PDB file of C-alpha atoms and ligand atoms in Angstrom:
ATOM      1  CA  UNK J 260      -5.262 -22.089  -5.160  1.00 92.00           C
ATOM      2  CA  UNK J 261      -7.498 -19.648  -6.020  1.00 96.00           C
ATOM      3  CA  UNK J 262      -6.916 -17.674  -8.882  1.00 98.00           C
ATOM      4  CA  UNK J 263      -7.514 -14.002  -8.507  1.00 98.00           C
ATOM      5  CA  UNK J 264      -6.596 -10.454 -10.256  1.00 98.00           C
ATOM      6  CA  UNK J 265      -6.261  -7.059  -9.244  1.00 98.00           C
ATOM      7  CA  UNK J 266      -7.909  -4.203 -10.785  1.00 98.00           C
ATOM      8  CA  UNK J 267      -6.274  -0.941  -9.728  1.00 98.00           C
ATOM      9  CA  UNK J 268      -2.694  -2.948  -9.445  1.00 98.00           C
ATOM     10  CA  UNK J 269       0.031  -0.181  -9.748  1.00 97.00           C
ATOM     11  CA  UNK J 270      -1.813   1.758  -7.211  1.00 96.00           C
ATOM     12  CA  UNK J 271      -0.827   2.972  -3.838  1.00 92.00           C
ATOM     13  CA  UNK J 272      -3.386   0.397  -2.655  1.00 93.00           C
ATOM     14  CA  UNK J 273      -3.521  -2.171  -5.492  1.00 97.00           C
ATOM     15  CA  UNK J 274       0.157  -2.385  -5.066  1.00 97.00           C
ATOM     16  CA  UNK J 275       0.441  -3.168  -1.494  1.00 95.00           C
ATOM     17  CA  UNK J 276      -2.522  -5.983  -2.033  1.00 97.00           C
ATOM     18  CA  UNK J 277      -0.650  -7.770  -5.084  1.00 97.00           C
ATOM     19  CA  UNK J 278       1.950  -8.089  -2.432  1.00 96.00           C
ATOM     20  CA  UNK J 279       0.174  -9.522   0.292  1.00 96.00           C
ATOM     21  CA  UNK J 280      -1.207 -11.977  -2.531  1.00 97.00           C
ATOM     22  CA  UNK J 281       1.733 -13.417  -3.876  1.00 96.00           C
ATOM     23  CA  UNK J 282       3.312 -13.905   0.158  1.00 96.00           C
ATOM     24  CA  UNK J 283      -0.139 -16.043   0.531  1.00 96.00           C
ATOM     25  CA  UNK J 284      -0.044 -19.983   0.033  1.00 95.00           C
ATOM     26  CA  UNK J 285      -3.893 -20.067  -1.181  1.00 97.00           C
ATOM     27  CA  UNK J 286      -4.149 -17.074  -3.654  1.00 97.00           C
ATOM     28  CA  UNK J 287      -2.476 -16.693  -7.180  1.00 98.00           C
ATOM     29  CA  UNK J 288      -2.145 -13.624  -8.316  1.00 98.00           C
ATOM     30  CA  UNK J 289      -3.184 -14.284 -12.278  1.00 98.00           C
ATOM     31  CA  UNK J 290      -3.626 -10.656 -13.462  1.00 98.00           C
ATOM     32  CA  UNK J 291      -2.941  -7.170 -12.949  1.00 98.00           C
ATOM     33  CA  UNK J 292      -4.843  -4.664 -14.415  1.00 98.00           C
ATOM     34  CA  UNK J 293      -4.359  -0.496 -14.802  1.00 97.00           C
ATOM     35  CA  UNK J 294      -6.629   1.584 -16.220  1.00 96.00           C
ATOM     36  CA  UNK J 295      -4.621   1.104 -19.611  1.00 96.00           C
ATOM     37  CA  UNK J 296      -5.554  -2.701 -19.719  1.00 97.00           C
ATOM     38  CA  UNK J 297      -8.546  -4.251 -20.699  1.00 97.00           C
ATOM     39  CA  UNK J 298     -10.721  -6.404 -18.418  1.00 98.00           C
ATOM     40  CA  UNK J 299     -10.973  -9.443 -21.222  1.00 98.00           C
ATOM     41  CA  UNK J 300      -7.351 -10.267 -19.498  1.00 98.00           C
ATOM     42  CA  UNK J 301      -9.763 -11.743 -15.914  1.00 98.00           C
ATOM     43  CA  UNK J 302     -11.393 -13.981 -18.156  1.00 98.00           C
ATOM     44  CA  UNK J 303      -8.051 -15.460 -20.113  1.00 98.00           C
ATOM     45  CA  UNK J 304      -6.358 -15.662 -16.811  1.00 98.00           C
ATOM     46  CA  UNK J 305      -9.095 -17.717 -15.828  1.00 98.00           C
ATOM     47  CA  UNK J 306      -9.460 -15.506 -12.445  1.00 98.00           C
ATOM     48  CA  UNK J 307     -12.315 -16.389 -10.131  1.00 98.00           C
ATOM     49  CA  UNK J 308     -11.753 -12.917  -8.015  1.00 98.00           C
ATOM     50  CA  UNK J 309     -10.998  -9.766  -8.024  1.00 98.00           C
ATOM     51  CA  UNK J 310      -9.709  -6.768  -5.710  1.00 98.00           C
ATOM     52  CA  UNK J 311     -11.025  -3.759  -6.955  1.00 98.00           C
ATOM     53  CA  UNK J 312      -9.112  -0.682  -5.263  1.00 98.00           C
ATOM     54  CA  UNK J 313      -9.613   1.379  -8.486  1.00 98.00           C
ATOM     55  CA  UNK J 314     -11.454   4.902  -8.327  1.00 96.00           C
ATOM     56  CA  UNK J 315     -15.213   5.575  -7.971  1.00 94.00           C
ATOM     57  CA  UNK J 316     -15.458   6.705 -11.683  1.00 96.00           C
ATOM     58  CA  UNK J 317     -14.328   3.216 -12.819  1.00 97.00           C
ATOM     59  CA  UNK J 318     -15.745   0.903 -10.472  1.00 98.00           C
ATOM     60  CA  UNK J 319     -18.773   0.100 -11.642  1.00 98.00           C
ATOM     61  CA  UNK J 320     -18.010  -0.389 -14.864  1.00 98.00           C
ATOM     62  CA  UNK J 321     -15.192  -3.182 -13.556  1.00 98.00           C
ATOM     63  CA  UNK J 322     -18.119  -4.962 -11.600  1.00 98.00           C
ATOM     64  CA  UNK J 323     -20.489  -5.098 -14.242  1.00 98.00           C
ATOM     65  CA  UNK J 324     -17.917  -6.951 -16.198  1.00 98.00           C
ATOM     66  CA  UNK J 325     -16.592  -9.353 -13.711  1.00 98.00           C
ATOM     67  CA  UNK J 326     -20.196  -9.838 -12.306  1.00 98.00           C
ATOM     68  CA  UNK J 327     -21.526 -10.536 -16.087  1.00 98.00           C
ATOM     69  CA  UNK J 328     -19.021 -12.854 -16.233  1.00 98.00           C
ATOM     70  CA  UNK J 329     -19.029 -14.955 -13.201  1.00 98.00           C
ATOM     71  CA  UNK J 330     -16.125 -13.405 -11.308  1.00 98.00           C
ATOM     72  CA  UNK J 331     -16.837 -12.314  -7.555  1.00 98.00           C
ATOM     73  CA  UNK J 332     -15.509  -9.112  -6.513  1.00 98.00           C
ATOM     74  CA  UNK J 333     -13.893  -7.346  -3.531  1.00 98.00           C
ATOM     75  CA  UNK J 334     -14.458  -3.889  -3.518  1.00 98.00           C
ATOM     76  CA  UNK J 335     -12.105  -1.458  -1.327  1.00 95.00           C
ATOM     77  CA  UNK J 336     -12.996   1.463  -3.702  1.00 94.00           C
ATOM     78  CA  UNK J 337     -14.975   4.539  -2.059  1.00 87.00           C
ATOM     79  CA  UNK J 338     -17.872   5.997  -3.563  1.00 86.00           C
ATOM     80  CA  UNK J 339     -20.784   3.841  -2.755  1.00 91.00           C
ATOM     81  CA  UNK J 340     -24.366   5.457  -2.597  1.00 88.00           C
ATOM     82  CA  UNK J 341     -27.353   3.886  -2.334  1.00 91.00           C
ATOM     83  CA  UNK J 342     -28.095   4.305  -5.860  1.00 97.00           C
ATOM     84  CA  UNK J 343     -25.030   2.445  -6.813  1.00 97.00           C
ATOM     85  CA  UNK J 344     -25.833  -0.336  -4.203  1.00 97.00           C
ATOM     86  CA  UNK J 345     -29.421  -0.775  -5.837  1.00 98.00           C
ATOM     87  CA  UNK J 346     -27.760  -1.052  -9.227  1.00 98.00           C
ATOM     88  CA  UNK J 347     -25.391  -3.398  -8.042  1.00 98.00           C
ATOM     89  CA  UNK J 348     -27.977  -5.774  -6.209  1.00 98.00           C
ATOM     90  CA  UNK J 349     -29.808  -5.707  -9.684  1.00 97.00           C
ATOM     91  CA  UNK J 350     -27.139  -7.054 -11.535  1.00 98.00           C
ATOM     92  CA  UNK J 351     -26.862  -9.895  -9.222  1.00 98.00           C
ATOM     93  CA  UNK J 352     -30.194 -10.903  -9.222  1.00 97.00           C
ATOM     94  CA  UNK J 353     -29.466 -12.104 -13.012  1.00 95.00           C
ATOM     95  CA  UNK J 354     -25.840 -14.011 -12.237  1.00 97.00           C
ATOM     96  CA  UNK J 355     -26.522 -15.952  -9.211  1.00 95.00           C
ATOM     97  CA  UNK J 356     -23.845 -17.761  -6.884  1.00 96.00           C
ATOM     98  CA  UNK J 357     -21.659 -14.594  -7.883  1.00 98.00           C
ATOM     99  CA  UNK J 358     -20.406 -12.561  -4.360  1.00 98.00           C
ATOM    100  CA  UNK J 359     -19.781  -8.912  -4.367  1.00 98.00           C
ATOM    101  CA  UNK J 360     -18.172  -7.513  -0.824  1.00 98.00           C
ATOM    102  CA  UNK J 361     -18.067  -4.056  -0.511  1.00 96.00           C
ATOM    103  CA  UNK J 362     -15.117  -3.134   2.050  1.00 93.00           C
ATOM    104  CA  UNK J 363     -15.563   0.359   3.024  1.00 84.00           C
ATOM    105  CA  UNK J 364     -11.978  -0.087   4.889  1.00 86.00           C
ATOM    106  CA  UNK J 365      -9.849  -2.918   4.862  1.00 92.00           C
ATOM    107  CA  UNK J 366      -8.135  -2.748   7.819  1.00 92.00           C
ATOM    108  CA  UNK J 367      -9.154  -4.803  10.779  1.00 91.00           C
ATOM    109  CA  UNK J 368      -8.713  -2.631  13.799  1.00 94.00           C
ATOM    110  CA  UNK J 369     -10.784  -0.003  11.597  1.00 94.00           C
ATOM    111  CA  UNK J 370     -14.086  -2.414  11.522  1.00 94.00           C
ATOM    112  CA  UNK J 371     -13.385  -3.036  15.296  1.00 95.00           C
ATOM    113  CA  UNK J 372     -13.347   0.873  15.678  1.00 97.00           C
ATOM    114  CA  UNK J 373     -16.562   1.217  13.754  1.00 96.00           C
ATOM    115  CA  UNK J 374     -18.067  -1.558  15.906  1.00 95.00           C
ATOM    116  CA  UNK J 375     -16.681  -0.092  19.514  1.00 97.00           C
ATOM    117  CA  UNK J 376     -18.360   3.380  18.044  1.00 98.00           C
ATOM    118  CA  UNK J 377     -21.612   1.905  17.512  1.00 97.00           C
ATOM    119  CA  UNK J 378     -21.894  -0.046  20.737  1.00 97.00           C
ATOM    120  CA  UNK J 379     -20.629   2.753  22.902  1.00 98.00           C
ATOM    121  CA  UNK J 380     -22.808   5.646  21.049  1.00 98.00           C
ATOM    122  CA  UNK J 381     -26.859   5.080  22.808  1.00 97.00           C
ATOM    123  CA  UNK J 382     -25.200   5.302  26.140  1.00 97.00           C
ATOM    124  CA  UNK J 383     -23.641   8.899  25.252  1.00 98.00           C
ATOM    125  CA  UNK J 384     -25.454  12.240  24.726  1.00 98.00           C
ATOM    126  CA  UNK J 385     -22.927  13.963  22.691  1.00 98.00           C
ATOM    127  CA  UNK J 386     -20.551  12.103  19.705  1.00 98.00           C
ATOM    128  CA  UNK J 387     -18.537  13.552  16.778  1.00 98.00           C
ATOM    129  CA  UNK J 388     -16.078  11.930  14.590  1.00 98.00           C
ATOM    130  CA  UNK J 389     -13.016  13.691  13.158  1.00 98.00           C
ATOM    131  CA  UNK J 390     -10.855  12.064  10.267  1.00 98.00           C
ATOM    132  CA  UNK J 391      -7.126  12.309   9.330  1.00 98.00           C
ATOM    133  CA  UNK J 392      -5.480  11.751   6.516  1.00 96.00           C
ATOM    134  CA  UNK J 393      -2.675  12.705   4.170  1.00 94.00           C
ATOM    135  CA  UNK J 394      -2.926  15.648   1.921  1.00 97.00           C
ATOM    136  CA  UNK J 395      -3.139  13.576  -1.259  1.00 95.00           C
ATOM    137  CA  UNK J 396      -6.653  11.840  -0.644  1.00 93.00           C
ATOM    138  CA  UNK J 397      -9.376  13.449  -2.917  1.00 87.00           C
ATOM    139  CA  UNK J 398     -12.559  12.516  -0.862  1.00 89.00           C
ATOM    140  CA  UNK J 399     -13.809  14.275   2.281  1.00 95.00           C
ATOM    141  CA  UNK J 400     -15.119  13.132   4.764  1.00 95.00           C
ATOM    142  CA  UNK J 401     -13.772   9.258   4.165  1.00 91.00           C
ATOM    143  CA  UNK J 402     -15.963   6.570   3.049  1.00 85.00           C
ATOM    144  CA  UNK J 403     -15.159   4.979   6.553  1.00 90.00           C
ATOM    145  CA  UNK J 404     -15.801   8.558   8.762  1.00 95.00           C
ATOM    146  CA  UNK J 405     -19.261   7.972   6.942  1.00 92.00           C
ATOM    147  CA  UNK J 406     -19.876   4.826   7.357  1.00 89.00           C
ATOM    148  CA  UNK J 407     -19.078   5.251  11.044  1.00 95.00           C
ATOM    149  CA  UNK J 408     -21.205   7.985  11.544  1.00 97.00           C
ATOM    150  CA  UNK J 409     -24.025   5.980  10.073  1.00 94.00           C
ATOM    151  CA  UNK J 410     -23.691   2.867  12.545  1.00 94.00           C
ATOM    152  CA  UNK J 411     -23.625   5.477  14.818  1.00 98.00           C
ATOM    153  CA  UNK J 412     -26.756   7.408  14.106  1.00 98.00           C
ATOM    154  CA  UNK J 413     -28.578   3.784  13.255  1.00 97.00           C
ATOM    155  CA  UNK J 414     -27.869   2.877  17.260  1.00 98.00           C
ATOM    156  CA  UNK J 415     -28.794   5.963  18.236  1.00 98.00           C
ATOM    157  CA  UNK J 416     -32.348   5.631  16.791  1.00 98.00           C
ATOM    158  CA  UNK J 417     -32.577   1.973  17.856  1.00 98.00           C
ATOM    159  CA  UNK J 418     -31.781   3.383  21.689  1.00 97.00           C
ATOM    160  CA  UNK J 419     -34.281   6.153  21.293  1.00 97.00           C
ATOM    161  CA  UNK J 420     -31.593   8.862  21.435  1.00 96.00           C
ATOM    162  CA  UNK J 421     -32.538  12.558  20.655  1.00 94.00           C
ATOM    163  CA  UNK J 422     -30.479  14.611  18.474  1.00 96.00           C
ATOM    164  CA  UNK J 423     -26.996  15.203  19.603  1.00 97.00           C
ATOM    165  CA  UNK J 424     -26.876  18.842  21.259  1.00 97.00           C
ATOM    166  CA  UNK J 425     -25.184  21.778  19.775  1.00 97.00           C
ATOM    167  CA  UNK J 426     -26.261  25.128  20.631  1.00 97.00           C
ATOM    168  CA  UNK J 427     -24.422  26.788  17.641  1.00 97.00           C
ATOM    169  CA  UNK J 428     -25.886  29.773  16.547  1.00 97.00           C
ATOM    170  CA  UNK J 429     -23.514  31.329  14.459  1.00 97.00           C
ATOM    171  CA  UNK J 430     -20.904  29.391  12.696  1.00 97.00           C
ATOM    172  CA  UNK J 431     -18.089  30.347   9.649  1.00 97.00           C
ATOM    173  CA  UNK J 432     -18.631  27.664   6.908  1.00 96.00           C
ATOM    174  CA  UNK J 433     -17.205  24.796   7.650  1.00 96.00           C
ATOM    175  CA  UNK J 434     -16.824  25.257  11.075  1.00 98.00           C
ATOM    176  CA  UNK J 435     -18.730  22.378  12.625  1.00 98.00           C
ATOM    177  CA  UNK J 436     -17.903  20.032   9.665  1.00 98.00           C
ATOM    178  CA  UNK J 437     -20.171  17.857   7.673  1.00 98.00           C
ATOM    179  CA  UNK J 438     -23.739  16.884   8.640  1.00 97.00           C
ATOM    180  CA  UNK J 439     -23.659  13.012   8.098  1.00 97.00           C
ATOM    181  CA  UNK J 440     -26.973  11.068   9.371  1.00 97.00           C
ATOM    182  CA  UNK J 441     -27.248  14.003  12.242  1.00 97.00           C
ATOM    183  CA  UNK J 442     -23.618  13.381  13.162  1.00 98.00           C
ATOM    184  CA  UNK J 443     -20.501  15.958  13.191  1.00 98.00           C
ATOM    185  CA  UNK J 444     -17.585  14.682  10.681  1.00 98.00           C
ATOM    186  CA  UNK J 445     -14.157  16.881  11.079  1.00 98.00           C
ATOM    187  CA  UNK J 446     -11.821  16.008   8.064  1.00 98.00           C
ATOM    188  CA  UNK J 447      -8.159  17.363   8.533  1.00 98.00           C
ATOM    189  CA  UNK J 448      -5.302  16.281   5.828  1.00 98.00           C
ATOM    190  CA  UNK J 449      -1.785  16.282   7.478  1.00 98.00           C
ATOM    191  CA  UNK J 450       1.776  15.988   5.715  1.00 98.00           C
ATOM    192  CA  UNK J 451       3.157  12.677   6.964  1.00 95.00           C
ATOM    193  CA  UNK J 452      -0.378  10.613   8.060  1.00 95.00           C
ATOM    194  CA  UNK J 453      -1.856   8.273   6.468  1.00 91.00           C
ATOM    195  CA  UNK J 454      -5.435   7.079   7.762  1.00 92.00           C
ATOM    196  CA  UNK J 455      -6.401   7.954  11.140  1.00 96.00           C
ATOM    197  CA  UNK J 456      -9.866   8.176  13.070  1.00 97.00           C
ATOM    198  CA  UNK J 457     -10.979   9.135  16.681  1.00 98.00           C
ATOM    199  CA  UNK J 458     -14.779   9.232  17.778  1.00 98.00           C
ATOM    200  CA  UNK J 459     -15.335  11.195  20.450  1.00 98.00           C
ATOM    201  CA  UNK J 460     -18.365  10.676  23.043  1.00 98.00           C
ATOM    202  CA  UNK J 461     -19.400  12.692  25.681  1.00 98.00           C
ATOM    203  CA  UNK J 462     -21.784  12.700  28.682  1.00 97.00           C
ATOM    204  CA  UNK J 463     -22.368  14.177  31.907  1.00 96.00           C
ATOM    205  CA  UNK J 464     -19.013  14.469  33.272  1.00 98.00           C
ATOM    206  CA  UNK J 465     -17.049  11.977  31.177  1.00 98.00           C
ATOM    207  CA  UNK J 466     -15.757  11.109  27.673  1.00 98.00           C
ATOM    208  CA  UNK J 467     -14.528   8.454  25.762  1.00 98.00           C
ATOM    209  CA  UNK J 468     -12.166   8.486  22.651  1.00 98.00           C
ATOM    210  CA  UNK J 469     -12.039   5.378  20.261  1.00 98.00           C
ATOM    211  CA  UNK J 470      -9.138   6.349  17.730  1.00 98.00           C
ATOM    212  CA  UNK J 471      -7.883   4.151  15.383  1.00 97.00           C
ATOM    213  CA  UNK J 472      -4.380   4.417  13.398  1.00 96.00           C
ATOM    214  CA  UNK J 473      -3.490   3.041  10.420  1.00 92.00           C
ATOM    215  CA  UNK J 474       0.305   3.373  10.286  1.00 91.00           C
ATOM    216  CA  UNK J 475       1.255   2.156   6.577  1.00 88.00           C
ATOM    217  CA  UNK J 476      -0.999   0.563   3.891  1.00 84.00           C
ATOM    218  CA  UNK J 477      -0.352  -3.046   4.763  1.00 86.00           C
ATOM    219  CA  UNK J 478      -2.338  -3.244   7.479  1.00 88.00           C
ATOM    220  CA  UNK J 479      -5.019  -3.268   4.597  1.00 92.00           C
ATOM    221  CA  UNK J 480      -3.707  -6.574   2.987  1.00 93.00           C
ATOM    222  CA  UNK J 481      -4.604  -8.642   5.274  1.00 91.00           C
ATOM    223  CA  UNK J 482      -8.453  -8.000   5.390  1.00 94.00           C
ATOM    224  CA  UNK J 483      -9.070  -7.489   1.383  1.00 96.00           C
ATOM    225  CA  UNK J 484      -6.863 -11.465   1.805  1.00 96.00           C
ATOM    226  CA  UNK J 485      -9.840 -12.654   4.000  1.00 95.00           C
ATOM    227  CA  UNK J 486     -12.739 -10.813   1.626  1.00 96.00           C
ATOM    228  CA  UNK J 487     -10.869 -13.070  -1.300  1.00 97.00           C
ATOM    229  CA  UNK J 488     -10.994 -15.998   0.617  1.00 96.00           C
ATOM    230  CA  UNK J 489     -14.499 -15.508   1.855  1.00 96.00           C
ATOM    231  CA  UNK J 490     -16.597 -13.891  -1.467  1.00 97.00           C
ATOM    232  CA  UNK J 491     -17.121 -17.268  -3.381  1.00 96.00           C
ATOM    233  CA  UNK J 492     -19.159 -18.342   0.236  1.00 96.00           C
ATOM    234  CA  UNK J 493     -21.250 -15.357  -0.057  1.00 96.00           C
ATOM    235  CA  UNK J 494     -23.115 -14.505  -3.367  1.00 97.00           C
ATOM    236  CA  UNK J 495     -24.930 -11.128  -3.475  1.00 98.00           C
ATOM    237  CA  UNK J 496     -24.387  -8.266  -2.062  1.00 98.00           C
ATOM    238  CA  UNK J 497     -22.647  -7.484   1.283  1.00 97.00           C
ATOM    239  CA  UNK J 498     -21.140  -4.531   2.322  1.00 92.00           C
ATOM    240  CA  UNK J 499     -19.092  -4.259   5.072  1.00 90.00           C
ATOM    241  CA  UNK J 500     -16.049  -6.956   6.202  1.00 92.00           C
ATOM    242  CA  UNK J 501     -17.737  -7.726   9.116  1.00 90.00           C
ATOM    243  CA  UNK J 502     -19.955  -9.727   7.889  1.00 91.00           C
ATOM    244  CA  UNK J 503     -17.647 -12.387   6.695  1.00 88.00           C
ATOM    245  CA  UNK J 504     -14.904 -11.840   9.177  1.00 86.00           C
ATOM    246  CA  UNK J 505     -17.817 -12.834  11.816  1.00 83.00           C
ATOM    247  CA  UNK J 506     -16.437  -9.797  13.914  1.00 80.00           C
TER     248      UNK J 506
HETATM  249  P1  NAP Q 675      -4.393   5.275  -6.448  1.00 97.23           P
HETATM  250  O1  NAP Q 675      -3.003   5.147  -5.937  1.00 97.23           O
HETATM  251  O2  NAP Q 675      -4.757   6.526  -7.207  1.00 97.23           O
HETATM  252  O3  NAP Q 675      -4.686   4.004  -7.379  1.00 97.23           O
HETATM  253  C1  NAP Q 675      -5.812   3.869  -8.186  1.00 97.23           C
HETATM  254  C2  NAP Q 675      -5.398   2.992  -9.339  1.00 97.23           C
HETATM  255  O4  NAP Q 675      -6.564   2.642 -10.087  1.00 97.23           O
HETATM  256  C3  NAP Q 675      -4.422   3.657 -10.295  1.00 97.23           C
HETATM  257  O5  NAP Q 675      -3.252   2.851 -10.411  1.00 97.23           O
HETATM  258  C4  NAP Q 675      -5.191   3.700 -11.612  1.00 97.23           C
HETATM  259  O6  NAP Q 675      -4.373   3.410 -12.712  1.00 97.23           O
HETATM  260  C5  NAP Q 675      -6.168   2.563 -11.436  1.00 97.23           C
HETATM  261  N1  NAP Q 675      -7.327   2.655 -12.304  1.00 97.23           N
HETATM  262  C6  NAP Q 675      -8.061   3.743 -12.643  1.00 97.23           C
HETATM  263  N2  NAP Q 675      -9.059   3.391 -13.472  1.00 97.23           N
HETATM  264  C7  NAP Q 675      -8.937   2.055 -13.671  1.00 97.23           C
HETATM  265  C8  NAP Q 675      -9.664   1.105 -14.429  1.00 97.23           C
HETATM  266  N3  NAP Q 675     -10.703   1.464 -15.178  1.00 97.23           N
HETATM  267  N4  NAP Q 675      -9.269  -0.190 -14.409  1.00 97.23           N
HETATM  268  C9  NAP Q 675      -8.194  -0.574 -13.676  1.00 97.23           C
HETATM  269  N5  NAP Q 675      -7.452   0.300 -12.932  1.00 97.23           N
HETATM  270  C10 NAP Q 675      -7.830   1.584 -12.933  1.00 97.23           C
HETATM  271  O7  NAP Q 675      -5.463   5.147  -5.278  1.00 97.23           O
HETATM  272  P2  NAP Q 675      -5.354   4.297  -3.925  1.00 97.23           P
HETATM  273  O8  NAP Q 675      -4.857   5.152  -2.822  1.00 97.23           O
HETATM  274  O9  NAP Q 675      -4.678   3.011  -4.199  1.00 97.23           O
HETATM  275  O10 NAP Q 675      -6.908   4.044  -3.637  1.00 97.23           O
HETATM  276  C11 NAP Q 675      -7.726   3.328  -4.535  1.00 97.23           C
HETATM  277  C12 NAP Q 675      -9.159   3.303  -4.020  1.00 97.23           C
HETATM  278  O11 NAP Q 675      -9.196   2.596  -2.778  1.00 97.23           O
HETATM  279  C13 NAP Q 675      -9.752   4.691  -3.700  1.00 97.23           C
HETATM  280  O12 NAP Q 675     -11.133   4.700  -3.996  1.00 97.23           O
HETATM  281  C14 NAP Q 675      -9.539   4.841  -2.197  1.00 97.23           C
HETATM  282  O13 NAP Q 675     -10.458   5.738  -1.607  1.00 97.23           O
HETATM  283  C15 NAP Q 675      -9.781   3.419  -1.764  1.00 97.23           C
HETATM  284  N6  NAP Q 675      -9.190   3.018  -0.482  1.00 97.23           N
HETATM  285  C16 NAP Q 675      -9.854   2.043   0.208  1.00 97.23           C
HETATM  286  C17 NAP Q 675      -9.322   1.548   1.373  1.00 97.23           C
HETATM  287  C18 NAP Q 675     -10.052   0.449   2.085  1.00 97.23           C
HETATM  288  O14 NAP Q 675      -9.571   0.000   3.133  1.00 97.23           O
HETATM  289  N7  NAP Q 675     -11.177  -0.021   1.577  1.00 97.23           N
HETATM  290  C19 NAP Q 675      -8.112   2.033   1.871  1.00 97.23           C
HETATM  291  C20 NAP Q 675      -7.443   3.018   1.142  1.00 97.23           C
HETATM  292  C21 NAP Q 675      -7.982   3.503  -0.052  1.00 97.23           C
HETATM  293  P3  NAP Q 675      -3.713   4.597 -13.571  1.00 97.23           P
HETATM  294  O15 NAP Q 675      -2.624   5.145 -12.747  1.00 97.23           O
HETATM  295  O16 NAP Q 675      -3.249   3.874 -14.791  1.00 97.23           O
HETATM  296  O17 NAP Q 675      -4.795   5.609 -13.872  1.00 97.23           O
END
């Protein structure tokens, strides 16, 4: 069994996982910990990973900790620049053998999405992503609509593409969303989702829509489960569940 804790455990996300943890036959749950609680608990509990699903002000801080002291980390918490990357990657350099996995999104069919999005976009002149999500999420666009839109543009220049085309002259604020890596991102907050996604590409006289849904939360226990199971087996840095999902 390995022993693991959750940082971020009476939230929306962090509760969902510390479900999904204690249904599983190979992970013990050995600590919870809220923003009240202090992170010596990891090292009495004797926990050898950590889900992170906290909030971008507090994250680094957590991995600091658990990577100063040995414990790898799975991180579904937004908020990752490349500064913070760069930071991160120095800290590991001095505690090798320890495995942090930045998980953008969770959820399985998500990472497919990203993937189909990526693969489809050189053979299409025209792509923009719109995100959904319920009114309660503070970040816009998501950490995964930007992520996306960077696999994107990085196939695009690996294919040669131009710039997609817009003729937009005039344009109320706003209008044509957010500029991410040369791609459109449309972020709409709904009553009643909870995390949806559609890419759409265009060429001469066809288009195709990847959308994925995610319907409730759990369908993000089951991919921070595999990111627990798979950190110890990959010290440093990676970012992205792909990686270790071999998807
Ligand atoms: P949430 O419901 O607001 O939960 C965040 C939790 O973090 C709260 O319970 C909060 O505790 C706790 N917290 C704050 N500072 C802490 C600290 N220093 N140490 C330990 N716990 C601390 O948010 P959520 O919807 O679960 O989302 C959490 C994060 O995951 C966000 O960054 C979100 O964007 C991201 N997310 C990622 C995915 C993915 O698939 N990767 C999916 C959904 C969301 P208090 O209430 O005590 O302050």
């Amino acid at each position: 069994m390995t022993k693991v804790g959750v940082l971020g455990a009476k939230g929306k996300l962090g509760s969902v996982i510390c479900e999904g943890i204690g249904a599983s036959d190979d992970l013990e749950l050995v600590a919870r910990i809220g923003s009240q609680d202090t992170l010596d608990t990891l090292v009495e509990a004797g926990a050898e990973a950590v889900v992170d699903v906290t909030t971008p002000a507090a994250v680094m801080d957590n991995l600091r900790f658990c990577v100063e002291h040995g414990i790898h980390a799975v991180v579904g918490t937004t908020g990752f620049d490349d500064e913070r990357l760069a930071t991160l990657r120095g800290w590991l350099a001095d505690a090798p053998g320890v495995g942090v996995l930045i998980a953008p999104n969770f959820s399985i069919g998500a990472i497919l999405m990203m993937q189909l999005a990526a693969k489809a976009a050189p053979y299409f002149e025209s792509v923009e992503i719109v995100e959904l999500h319920h009114p309660t999420k503070a970040d816009a666009p998501s950490g995964t609509a930007q992520r996306t839109a960077h696999l994107i543009a990085e196939a695009r220049r690996a294919a040669g593409a131009g710039a997609v085309p817009d003729a937009t002259e005039t344009a109320l604020d706003g209008a044509r969303g957010a500029e991410v890596d040369g791609i459109r991102v449309h972020a709409l907050r709904i009553r009643g989702l909870v995390a949806h996604q559609e890419v759409v590409l265009g060429g001469v006289g066809e288009t195709l829509t990847i959308r994925h849904d995610s319907l409730d939360r759990a369908s993000f226990t089951q991919g921070a489960l595999a990111g627990l199971r798979a950190v110890s087996d990959h010290p440093g840095l990676t970012v992205g569940l792909e990686h270790v999902l071999g998807l």
